[in-house]
């Protein structure tokens, strides 16, 4: 099965024109080549730990030639074999990226990301002295990496977060939040939105969900129910009430992807609250099932904030 997947991905690369088999070998190596080469070296180091020094599965390619037309595919293929040994056959962490697109640079980036997850499982937070590693951004989610690429390409917005920061990905995301919100909600020609309207819609849908789950006007003890659009505590009260409803309905648990945070920025708070409300509705009523009158009718409302932002950036700059 793995061999068939490898052949299918290789065929996609050839069809897409990402590789021209008859083309002359490159005379210089760019940053993507360096990333791919360093990833291969680290993969072999980790493979020595997992399989034994010099021991490899029969299907292991060990392709170490950057000029090979199948170098990127072999990189992905061997990484999947390594992951099968560490996590179990076709078992992967939730944040695993894989190689979903026939683009060599994206494959190398994704493999680098996934190799670090495998190394975390095998080595914990440590790495051997010969480990080459890569920029910390390559350990961030696919959405965040793509957003950073688009912000740099189209808006000249670049992260200045030091690579030494403990939680690099979270710090970078916090750093670009203001720019991202401004671009998404204030793009030329975009409909002007009032953050209060968006937040009020979340409150309205939270009440609809509570009515559906608990009964009309039946609420848990301590439920605030603040609907005053002019209230300085409206966002905070929604946050507290949503958490209380989740505690009652989910026995204190939370769905995967739950953010559980608000900020001083109303638009960011809206995105977080809407994300959590949609997750709560999915967990209690079922995916896509909503009470009558639900205001979050845009399909993007059910996507995580980073995914929503990426979709909007792509639509703005590629006309999709």
mmCIF file of C-alpha atoms in Angstrom:
data_model
loop_
_atom_site.group_PDB
_atom_site.id
_atom_site.type_symbol
_atom_site.label_atom_id
_atom_site.label_comp_id
_atom_site.label_asym_id
_atom_site.label_seq_id
_atom_site.Cartn_x
_atom_site.Cartn_y
_atom_site.Cartn_z
ATOM 1 C CA UNK A 1 0.000 0.000 0.000
ATOM 2 C CA UNK A 2 2.807 2.437 0.853
ATOM 3 C CA UNK A 3 4.489 1.654 -2.469
ATOM 4 C CA UNK A 4 1.259 2.448 -4.345
ATOM 5 C CA UNK A 5 0.922 5.749 -2.460
ATOM 6 C CA UNK A 6 4.508 6.611 -3.343
ATOM 7 C CA UNK A 7 3.921 5.854 -7.025
ATOM 8 C CA UNK A 8 0.700 7.881 -7.031
ATOM 9 C CA UNK A 9 2.410 10.917 -5.517
ATOM 10 C CA UNK A 10 5.337 10.598 -7.920
ATOM 11 C CA UNK A 11 2.912 10.456 -10.846
ATOM 12 C CA UNK A 12 1.156 13.576 -9.574
ATOM 13 C CA UNK A 13 4.463 15.441 -9.419
ATOM 14 C CA UNK A 14 5.336 14.477 -12.961
ATOM 15 C CA UNK A 15 1.889 15.423 -14.277
ATOM 16 C CA UNK A 16 1.992 18.743 -12.443
ATOM 17 C CA UNK A 17 5.312 19.531 -14.045
ATOM 18 C CA UNK A 18 7.053 19.860 -10.715
ATOM 19 C CA UNK A 19 9.753 17.507 -11.985
ATOM 20 C CA UNK A 20 11.061 17.286 -15.530
ATOM 21 C CA UNK A 21 12.905 13.996 -15.668
ATOM 22 C CA UNK A 22 14.981 14.955 -18.673
ATOM 23 C CA UNK A 23 16.041 18.307 -17.245
ATOM 24 C CA UNK A 24 19.715 18.839 -16.406
ATOM 25 C CA UNK A 25 20.634 18.576 -12.720
ATOM 26 C CA UNK A 26 20.654 21.859 -10.796
ATOM 27 C CA UNK A 27 24.002 23.559 -10.464
ATOM 28 C CA UNK A 28 23.157 25.288 -7.190
ATOM 29 C CA UNK A 29 20.948 24.375 -4.267
ATOM 30 C CA UNK A 30 18.355 26.780 -2.864
ATOM 31 C CA UNK A 31 16.970 26.934 0.664
ATOM 32 C CA UNK A 32 14.343 24.308 -0.125
ATOM 33 C CA UNK A 33 17.115 21.932 -1.198
ATOM 34 C CA UNK A 34 19.038 22.605 2.002
ATOM 35 C CA UNK A 35 15.898 21.950 4.055
ATOM 36 C CA UNK A 36 15.264 18.675 2.246
ATOM 37 C CA UNK A 37 18.894 17.530 2.504
ATOM 38 C CA UNK A 38 19.149 18.336 6.218
ATOM 39 C CA UNK A 39 15.844 16.554 6.805
ATOM 40 C CA UNK A 40 17.205 13.428 5.118
ATOM 41 C CA UNK A 41 20.307 13.479 7.313
ATOM 42 C CA UNK A 42 18.233 13.831 10.474
ATOM 43 C CA UNK A 43 15.890 11.086 9.302
ATOM 44 C CA UNK A 44 18.800 8.682 8.980
ATOM 45 C CA UNK A 45 20.041 9.643 12.458
ATOM 46 C CA UNK A 46 16.605 8.940 13.922
ATOM 47 C CA UNK A 47 16.298 5.725 11.903
ATOM 48 C CA UNK A 48 19.513 4.451 13.520
ATOM 49 C CA UNK A 49 17.831 4.897 16.897
ATOM 50 C CA UNK A 50 14.535 3.326 15.844
ATOM 51 C CA UNK A 51 15.708 0.421 13.667
ATOM 52 C CA UNK A 52 19.293 0.027 14.848
ATOM 53 C CA UNK A 53 22.515 1.442 13.403
ATOM 54 C CA UNK A 54 22.674 0.543 9.733
ATOM 55 C CA UNK A 55 19.394 -1.392 9.888
ATOM 56 C CA UNK A 56 16.493 -0.346 7.668
ATOM 57 C CA UNK A 57 13.207 -1.793 6.347
ATOM 58 C CA UNK A 58 13.438 -3.584 2.999
ATOM 59 C CA UNK A 59 11.479 -0.806 1.254
ATOM 60 C CA UNK A 60 13.685 1.976 2.657
ATOM 61 C CA UNK A 61 15.006 4.088 -0.235
ATOM 62 C CA UNK A 62 17.720 5.993 1.617
ATOM 63 C CA UNK A 63 17.779 8.416 -1.332
ATOM 64 C CA UNK A 64 20.488 10.940 -0.494
ATOM 65 C CA UNK A 65 20.933 12.477 -3.952
ATOM 66 C CA UNK A 66 19.438 15.950 -4.305
ATOM 67 C CA UNK A 67 19.688 15.620 -8.074
ATOM 68 C CA UNK A 68 17.508 12.514 -8.047
ATOM 69 C CA UNK A 69 14.102 13.203 -9.648
ATOM 70 C CA UNK A 70 12.455 11.197 -6.856
ATOM 71 C CA UNK A 71 14.373 12.710 -3.948
ATOM 72 C CA UNK A 72 11.372 14.491 -2.371
ATOM 73 C CA UNK A 73 9.053 11.513 -2.826
ATOM 74 C CA UNK A 74 11.612 9.156 -1.307
ATOM 75 C CA UNK A 75 12.023 11.567 1.600
ATOM 76 C CA UNK A 76 8.304 11.403 2.322
ATOM 77 C CA UNK A 77 8.140 7.648 1.697
ATOM 78 C CA UNK A 78 10.891 6.817 4.186
ATOM 79 C CA UNK A 79 9.460 9.230 6.749
ATOM 80 C CA UNK A 80 6.149 7.363 6.598
ATOM 81 C CA UNK A 81 7.937 4.038 7.133
ATOM 82 C CA UNK A 82 9.690 5.509 10.149
ATOM 83 C CA UNK A 83 6.383 6.800 11.529
ATOM 84 C CA UNK A 84 4.721 3.404 11.037
ATOM 85 C CA UNK A 85 7.421 1.864 13.219
ATOM 86 C CA UNK A 86 7.155 4.519 15.929
ATOM 87 C CA UNK A 87 3.401 5.239 16.069
ATOM 88 C CA UNK A 88 1.939 2.091 14.514
ATOM 89 C CA UNK A 89 0.818 1.231 10.989
ATOM 90 C CA UNK A 90 -1.101 4.220 9.579
ATOM 91 C CA UNK A 91 -1.366 5.754 13.082
ATOM 92 C CA UNK A 92 -0.292 9.379 13.258
ATOM 93 C CA UNK A 93 -0.463 12.318 15.716
ATOM 94 C CA UNK A 94 -3.355 14.723 15.184
ATOM 95 C CA UNK A 95 -0.986 17.442 13.951
ATOM 96 C CA UNK A 96 0.677 15.228 11.324
ATOM 97 C CA UNK A 97 0.851 16.962 7.923
ATOM 98 C CA UNK A 98 1.845 14.232 5.468
ATOM 99 C CA UNK A 99 2.252 15.126 1.794
ATOM 100 C CA UNK A 100 -1.176 16.157 0.477
ATOM 101 C CA UNK A 101 -0.031 18.230 -2.503
ATOM 102 C CA UNK A 102 2.290 17.483 -5.441
ATOM 103 C CA UNK A 103 4.706 20.319 -4.688
ATOM 104 C CA UNK A 104 8.326 19.453 -3.819
ATOM 105 C CA UNK A 105 8.913 22.424 -1.513
ATOM 106 C CA UNK A 106 5.695 21.700 0.403
ATOM 107 C CA UNK A 107 6.592 18.021 0.720
ATOM 108 C CA UNK A 108 10.003 18.864 2.206
ATOM 109 C CA UNK A 109 8.447 21.350 4.627
ATOM 110 C CA UNK A 110 5.783 18.875 5.727
ATOM 111 C CA UNK A 111 8.272 16.043 6.181
ATOM 112 C CA UNK A 112 10.478 18.318 8.311
ATOM 113 C CA UNK A 113 7.474 19.119 10.488
ATOM 114 C CA UNK A 114 6.429 15.475 10.811
ATOM 115 C CA UNK A 115 9.949 14.196 11.435
ATOM 116 C CA UNK A 116 10.148 16.435 14.496
ATOM 117 C CA UNK A 117 6.921 14.873 15.808
ATOM 118 C CA UNK A 118 8.445 11.416 15.408
ATOM 119 C CA UNK A 119 11.651 12.593 17.089
ATOM 120 C CA UNK A 120 9.605 14.008 19.976
ATOM 121 C CA UNK A 121 8.011 10.593 20.441
ATOM 122 C CA UNK A 122 11.342 8.766 20.342
ATOM 123 C CA UNK A 123 13.723 11.271 21.950
ATOM 124 C CA UNK A 124 11.479 13.578 23.953
ATOM 125 C CA UNK A 125 12.609 17.185 23.866
ATOM 126 C CA UNK A 126 16.279 16.348 23.342
ATOM 127 C CA UNK A 127 18.171 15.875 20.086
ATOM 128 C CA UNK A 128 21.568 14.269 19.355
ATOM 129 C CA UNK A 129 24.516 16.581 18.718
ATOM 130 C CA UNK A 130 24.550 15.723 15.011
ATOM 131 C CA UNK A 131 20.910 16.764 14.591
ATOM 132 C CA UNK A 132 20.675 19.535 11.991
ATOM 133 C CA UNK A 133 17.130 20.634 12.700
ATOM 134 C CA UNK A 134 15.419 23.507 10.941
ATOM 135 C CA UNK A 135 13.845 26.910 11.591
ATOM 136 C CA UNK A 136 11.288 26.671 14.425
ATOM 137 C CA UNK A 137 8.538 27.922 12.114
ATOM 138 C CA UNK A 138 8.647 24.541 10.409
ATOM 139 C CA UNK A 139 7.214 23.016 13.562
ATOM 140 C CA UNK A 140 4.133 25.252 13.353
ATOM 141 C CA UNK A 141 0.826 24.212 11.816
ATOM 142 C CA UNK A 142 0.385 24.148 8.052
ATOM 143 C CA UNK A 143 -2.146 26.987 8.332
ATOM 144 C CA UNK A 144 0.224 29.264 10.223
ATOM 145 C CA UNK A 145 3.135 28.561 7.874
ATOM 146 C CA UNK A 146 0.999 29.315 4.827
ATOM 147 C CA UNK A 147 -0.382 32.482 6.414
ATOM 148 C CA UNK A 148 3.149 33.698 7.140
ATOM 149 C CA UNK A 149 4.125 33.030 3.511
ATOM 150 C CA UNK A 150 1.129 34.976 2.198
ATOM 151 C CA UNK A 151 1.643 37.889 4.591
ATOM 152 C CA UNK A 152 5.257 38.219 3.488
ATOM 153 C CA UNK A 153 4.480 37.824 -0.197
ATOM 154 C CA UNK A 154 1.497 40.147 -0.523
ATOM 155 C CA UNK A 155 1.652 42.496 2.479
ATOM 156 C CA UNK A 156 5.333 42.705 3.382
ATOM 157 C CA UNK A 157 4.440 41.582 6.895
ATOM 158 C CA UNK A 158 7.174 39.428 8.442
ATOM 159 C CA UNK A 159 7.566 37.971 11.878
ATOM 160 C CA UNK A 160 10.331 39.315 14.091
ATOM 161 C CA UNK A 161 9.790 36.808 16.904
ATOM 162 C CA UNK A 162 13.185 35.497 18.101
ATOM 163 C CA UNK A 163 13.740 31.831 17.323
ATOM 164 C CA UNK A 164 14.794 31.310 20.937
ATOM 165 C CA UNK A 165 11.275 31.994 22.275
ATOM 166 C CA UNK A 166 9.980 28.995 24.215
ATOM 167 C CA UNK A 167 6.609 28.634 22.463
ATOM 168 C CA UNK A 168 7.633 30.017 19.099
ATOM 169 C CA UNK A 169 4.477 29.197 17.117
ATOM 170 C CA UNK A 170 2.113 30.723 19.687
ATOM 171 C CA UNK A 171 4.317 33.822 19.921
ATOM 172 C CA UNK A 172 4.373 34.282 16.151
ATOM 173 C CA UNK A 173 0.620 33.862 15.944
ATOM 174 C CA UNK A 174 0.126 36.505 18.637
ATOM 175 C CA UNK A 175 2.568 38.821 16.852
ATOM 176 C CA UNK A 176 0.671 38.807 13.526
ATOM 177 C CA UNK A 177 -2.846 38.895 14.974
ATOM 178 C CA UNK A 178 -3.413 42.639 14.575
ATOM 179 C CA UNK A 179 -2.160 42.699 10.973
ATOM 180 C CA UNK A 180 -4.182 39.626 10.121
ATOM 181 C CA UNK A 181 -7.398 40.972 11.613
ATOM 182 C CA UNK A 182 -6.949 44.292 9.804
ATOM 183 C CA UNK A 183 -6.416 42.576 6.453
ATOM 184 C CA UNK A 184 -9.307 40.160 6.843
ATOM 185 C CA UNK A 185 -11.936 42.542 8.142
ATOM 186 C CA UNK A 186 -10.824 45.785 6.450
ATOM 187 C CA UNK A 187 -9.817 44.586 2.991
ATOM 188 C CA UNK A 188 -10.641 47.032 0.139
ATOM 189 C CA UNK A 189 -14.201 46.454 -0.985
ATOM 190 C CA UNK A 190 -15.036 44.243 1.984
ATOM 191 C CA UNK A 191 -18.330 44.741 3.754
ATOM 192 C CA UNK A 192 -17.891 46.901 6.838
ATOM 193 C CA UNK A 193 -18.641 44.863 9.937
ATOM 194 C CA UNK A 194 -19.354 46.018 13.455
ATOM 195 C CA UNK A 195 -17.599 43.767 15.985
ATOM 196 C CA UNK A 196 -20.508 44.277 18.363
ATOM 197 C CA UNK A 197 -22.888 42.778 15.785
ATOM 198 C CA UNK A 198 -20.677 39.712 15.449
ATOM 199 C CA UNK A 199 -20.353 39.267 19.205
ATOM 200 C CA UNK A 200 -24.096 39.781 19.683
ATOM 201 C CA UNK A 201 -24.756 37.050 17.113
ATOM 202 C CA UNK A 202 -22.614 34.679 19.165
ATOM 203 C CA UNK A 203 -24.658 35.547 22.279
ATOM 204 C CA UNK A 204 -27.887 34.933 20.377
ATOM 205 C CA UNK A 205 -26.723 31.536 19.137
ATOM 206 C CA UNK A 206 -25.453 30.569 22.576
ATOM 207 C CA UNK A 207 -28.948 31.241 23.963
ATOM 208 C CA UNK A 208 -30.526 29.206 21.148
ATOM 209 C CA UNK A 209 -28.219 26.318 21.941
ATOM 210 C CA UNK A 210 -28.961 26.555 25.665
ATOM 211 C CA UNK A 211 -32.708 26.563 24.953
ATOM 212 C CA UNK A 212 -32.298 23.483 22.781
ATOM 213 C CA UNK A 213 -30.217 21.603 25.353
ATOM 214 C CA UNK A 214 -31.753 22.679 28.651
ATOM 215 C CA UNK A 215 -35.210 23.904 27.775
ATOM 216 C CA UNK A 216 -36.644 27.349 27.134
ATOM 217 C CA UNK A 217 -35.159 29.906 29.557
ATOM 218 C CA UNK A 218 -33.649 27.132 31.701
ATOM 219 C CA UNK A 219 -30.056 27.918 32.601
ATOM 220 C CA UNK A 220 -27.375 26.532 34.953
ATOM 221 C CA UNK A 221 -26.811 28.190 38.299
ATOM 222 C CA UNK A 222 -24.490 31.166 37.899
ATOM 223 C CA UNK A 223 -25.412 31.742 34.252
ATOM 224 C CA UNK A 224 -25.178 35.500 33.524
ATOM 225 C CA UNK A 225 -27.147 35.824 30.297
ATOM 226 C CA UNK A 226 -25.961 39.383 29.578
ATOM 227 C CA UNK A 227 -27.386 40.530 26.212
ATOM 228 C CA UNK A 228 -26.677 44.255 26.571
ATOM 229 C CA UNK A 229 -24.769 45.343 23.445
ATOM 230 C CA UNK A 230 -23.404 48.383 25.295
ATOM 231 C CA UNK A 231 -22.107 46.384 28.244
ATOM 232 C CA UNK A 232 -18.364 46.521 28.828
ATOM 233 C CA UNK A 233 -18.496 42.922 30.098
ATOM 234 C CA UNK A 234 -20.524 41.446 27.215
ATOM 235 C CA UNK A 235 -17.626 39.446 25.733
ATOM 236 C CA UNK A 236 -16.434 38.226 29.122
ATOM 237 C CA UNK A 237 -19.933 37.228 30.158
ATOM 238 C CA UNK A 238 -20.445 35.232 26.950
ATOM 239 C CA UNK A 239 -17.136 33.487 27.576
ATOM 240 C CA UNK A 240 -18.143 32.541 31.123
ATOM 241 C CA UNK A 241 -21.628 31.387 30.137
ATOM 242 C CA UNK A 242 -20.315 29.267 27.280
ATOM 243 C CA UNK A 243 -17.843 27.602 29.615
ATOM 244 C CA UNK A 244 -20.596 26.930 32.143
ATOM 245 C CA UNK A 245 -22.853 25.366 29.496
ATOM 246 C CA UNK A 246 -19.949 23.246 28.286
ATOM 247 C CA UNK A 247 -19.247 22.103 31.847
ATOM 248 C CA UNK A 248 -22.851 20.974 32.255
ATOM 249 C CA UNK A 249 -23.213 19.274 28.877
ATOM 250 C CA UNK A 250 -19.718 17.792 28.504
ATOM 251 C CA UNK A 251 -19.070 16.974 32.161
ATOM 252 C CA UNK A 252 -16.180 19.434 32.322
ATOM 253 C CA UNK A 253 -14.549 18.223 29.096
ATOM 254 C CA UNK A 254 -13.888 20.198 25.951
ATOM 255 C CA UNK A 255 -13.899 19.229 22.246
ATOM 256 C CA UNK A 256 -10.644 19.088 20.313
ATOM 257 C CA UNK A 257 -9.820 22.521 18.952
ATOM 258 C CA UNK A 258 -11.444 24.402 21.830
ATOM 259 C CA UNK A 259 -9.669 27.748 22.324
ATOM 260 C CA UNK A 260 -11.150 28.874 25.624
ATOM 261 C CA UNK A 261 -9.712 32.376 25.545
ATOM 262 C CA UNK A 262 -10.690 35.961 24.785
ATOM 263 C CA UNK A 263 -8.605 39.083 24.343
ATOM 264 C CA UNK A 264 -8.789 42.866 24.360
ATOM 265 C CA UNK A 265 -9.408 42.778 20.597
ATOM 266 C CA UNK A 266 -13.178 42.339 20.011
ATOM 267 C CA UNK A 267 -12.711 40.761 16.571
ATOM 268 C CA UNK A 268 -10.265 38.187 17.875
ATOM 269 C CA UNK A 269 -12.556 37.453 20.798
ATOM 270 C CA UNK A 270 -15.417 36.984 18.344
ATOM 271 C CA UNK A 271 -13.394 34.483 16.270
ATOM 272 C CA UNK A 272 -12.461 32.503 19.383
ATOM 273 C CA UNK A 273 -15.982 32.531 20.806
ATOM 274 C CA UNK A 274 -17.558 31.534 17.509
ATOM 275 C CA UNK A 275 -15.049 28.697 17.118
ATOM 276 C CA UNK A 276 -15.839 27.318 20.566
ATOM 277 C CA UNK A 277 -19.590 27.746 20.165
ATOM 278 C CA UNK A 278 -19.607 25.803 16.911
ATOM 279 C CA UNK A 279 -17.547 23.044 18.515
ATOM 280 C CA UNK A 280 -19.961 22.928 21.453
ATOM 281 C CA UNK A 281 -22.947 22.694 19.092
ATOM 282 C CA UNK A 282 -21.270 19.870 17.162
ATOM 283 C CA UNK A 283 -20.468 17.999 20.373
ATOM 284 C CA UNK A 284 -23.968 18.295 21.820
ATOM 285 C CA UNK A 285 -26.342 18.340 18.842
ATOM 286 C CA UNK A 286 -24.223 16.645 16.203
ATOM 287 C CA UNK A 287 -22.046 17.966 13.367
ATOM 288 C CA UNK A 288 -23.913 20.540 11.311
ATOM 289 C CA UNK A 289 -27.102 20.292 13.403
ATOM 290 C CA UNK A 290 -28.193 23.707 14.632
ATOM 291 C CA UNK A 291 -31.264 25.215 16.344
ATOM 292 C CA UNK A 292 -33.748 27.262 14.334
ATOM 293 C CA UNK A 293 -32.660 30.853 13.820
ATOM 294 C CA UNK A 294 -28.930 30.092 14.091
ATOM 295 C CA UNK A 295 -27.003 33.144 12.867
ATOM 296 C CA UNK A 296 -23.678 31.454 12.156
ATOM 297 C CA UNK A 297 -24.777 30.346 8.702
ATOM 298 C CA UNK A 298 -21.518 31.017 6.848
ATOM 299 C CA UNK A 299 -19.725 27.633 6.450
ATOM 300 C CA UNK A 300 -16.468 29.360 7.389
ATOM 301 C CA UNK A 301 -17.983 30.008 10.821
ATOM 302 C CA UNK A 302 -17.352 26.334 11.608
ATOM 303 C CA UNK A 303 -13.640 26.525 10.762
ATOM 304 C CA UNK A 304 -10.860 27.285 13.227
ATOM 305 C CA UNK A 305 -9.716 30.949 13.209
ATOM 306 C CA UNK A 306 -6.406 30.214 11.455
ATOM 307 C CA UNK A 307 -8.169 28.222 8.748
ATOM 308 C CA UNK A 308 -10.705 31.017 8.259
ATOM 309 C CA UNK A 309 -7.916 33.562 7.984
ATOM 310 C CA UNK A 310 -6.017 31.468 5.458
ATOM 311 C CA UNK A 311 -9.113 30.993 3.312
ATOM 312 C CA UNK A 312 -9.784 34.735 3.252
ATOM 313 C CA UNK A 313 -6.146 35.533 2.365
ATOM 314 C CA UNK A 314 -6.262 33.053 -0.504
ATOM 315 C CA UNK A 315 -9.569 34.478 -1.747
ATOM 316 C CA UNK A 316 -8.253 38.045 -1.576
ATOM 317 C CA UNK A 317 -4.997 37.378 -3.392
ATOM 318 C CA UNK A 318 -5.802 34.538 -5.783
ATOM 319 C CA UNK A 319 -9.427 35.279 -6.612
ATOM 320 C CA UNK A 320 -10.605 31.790 -5.697
#
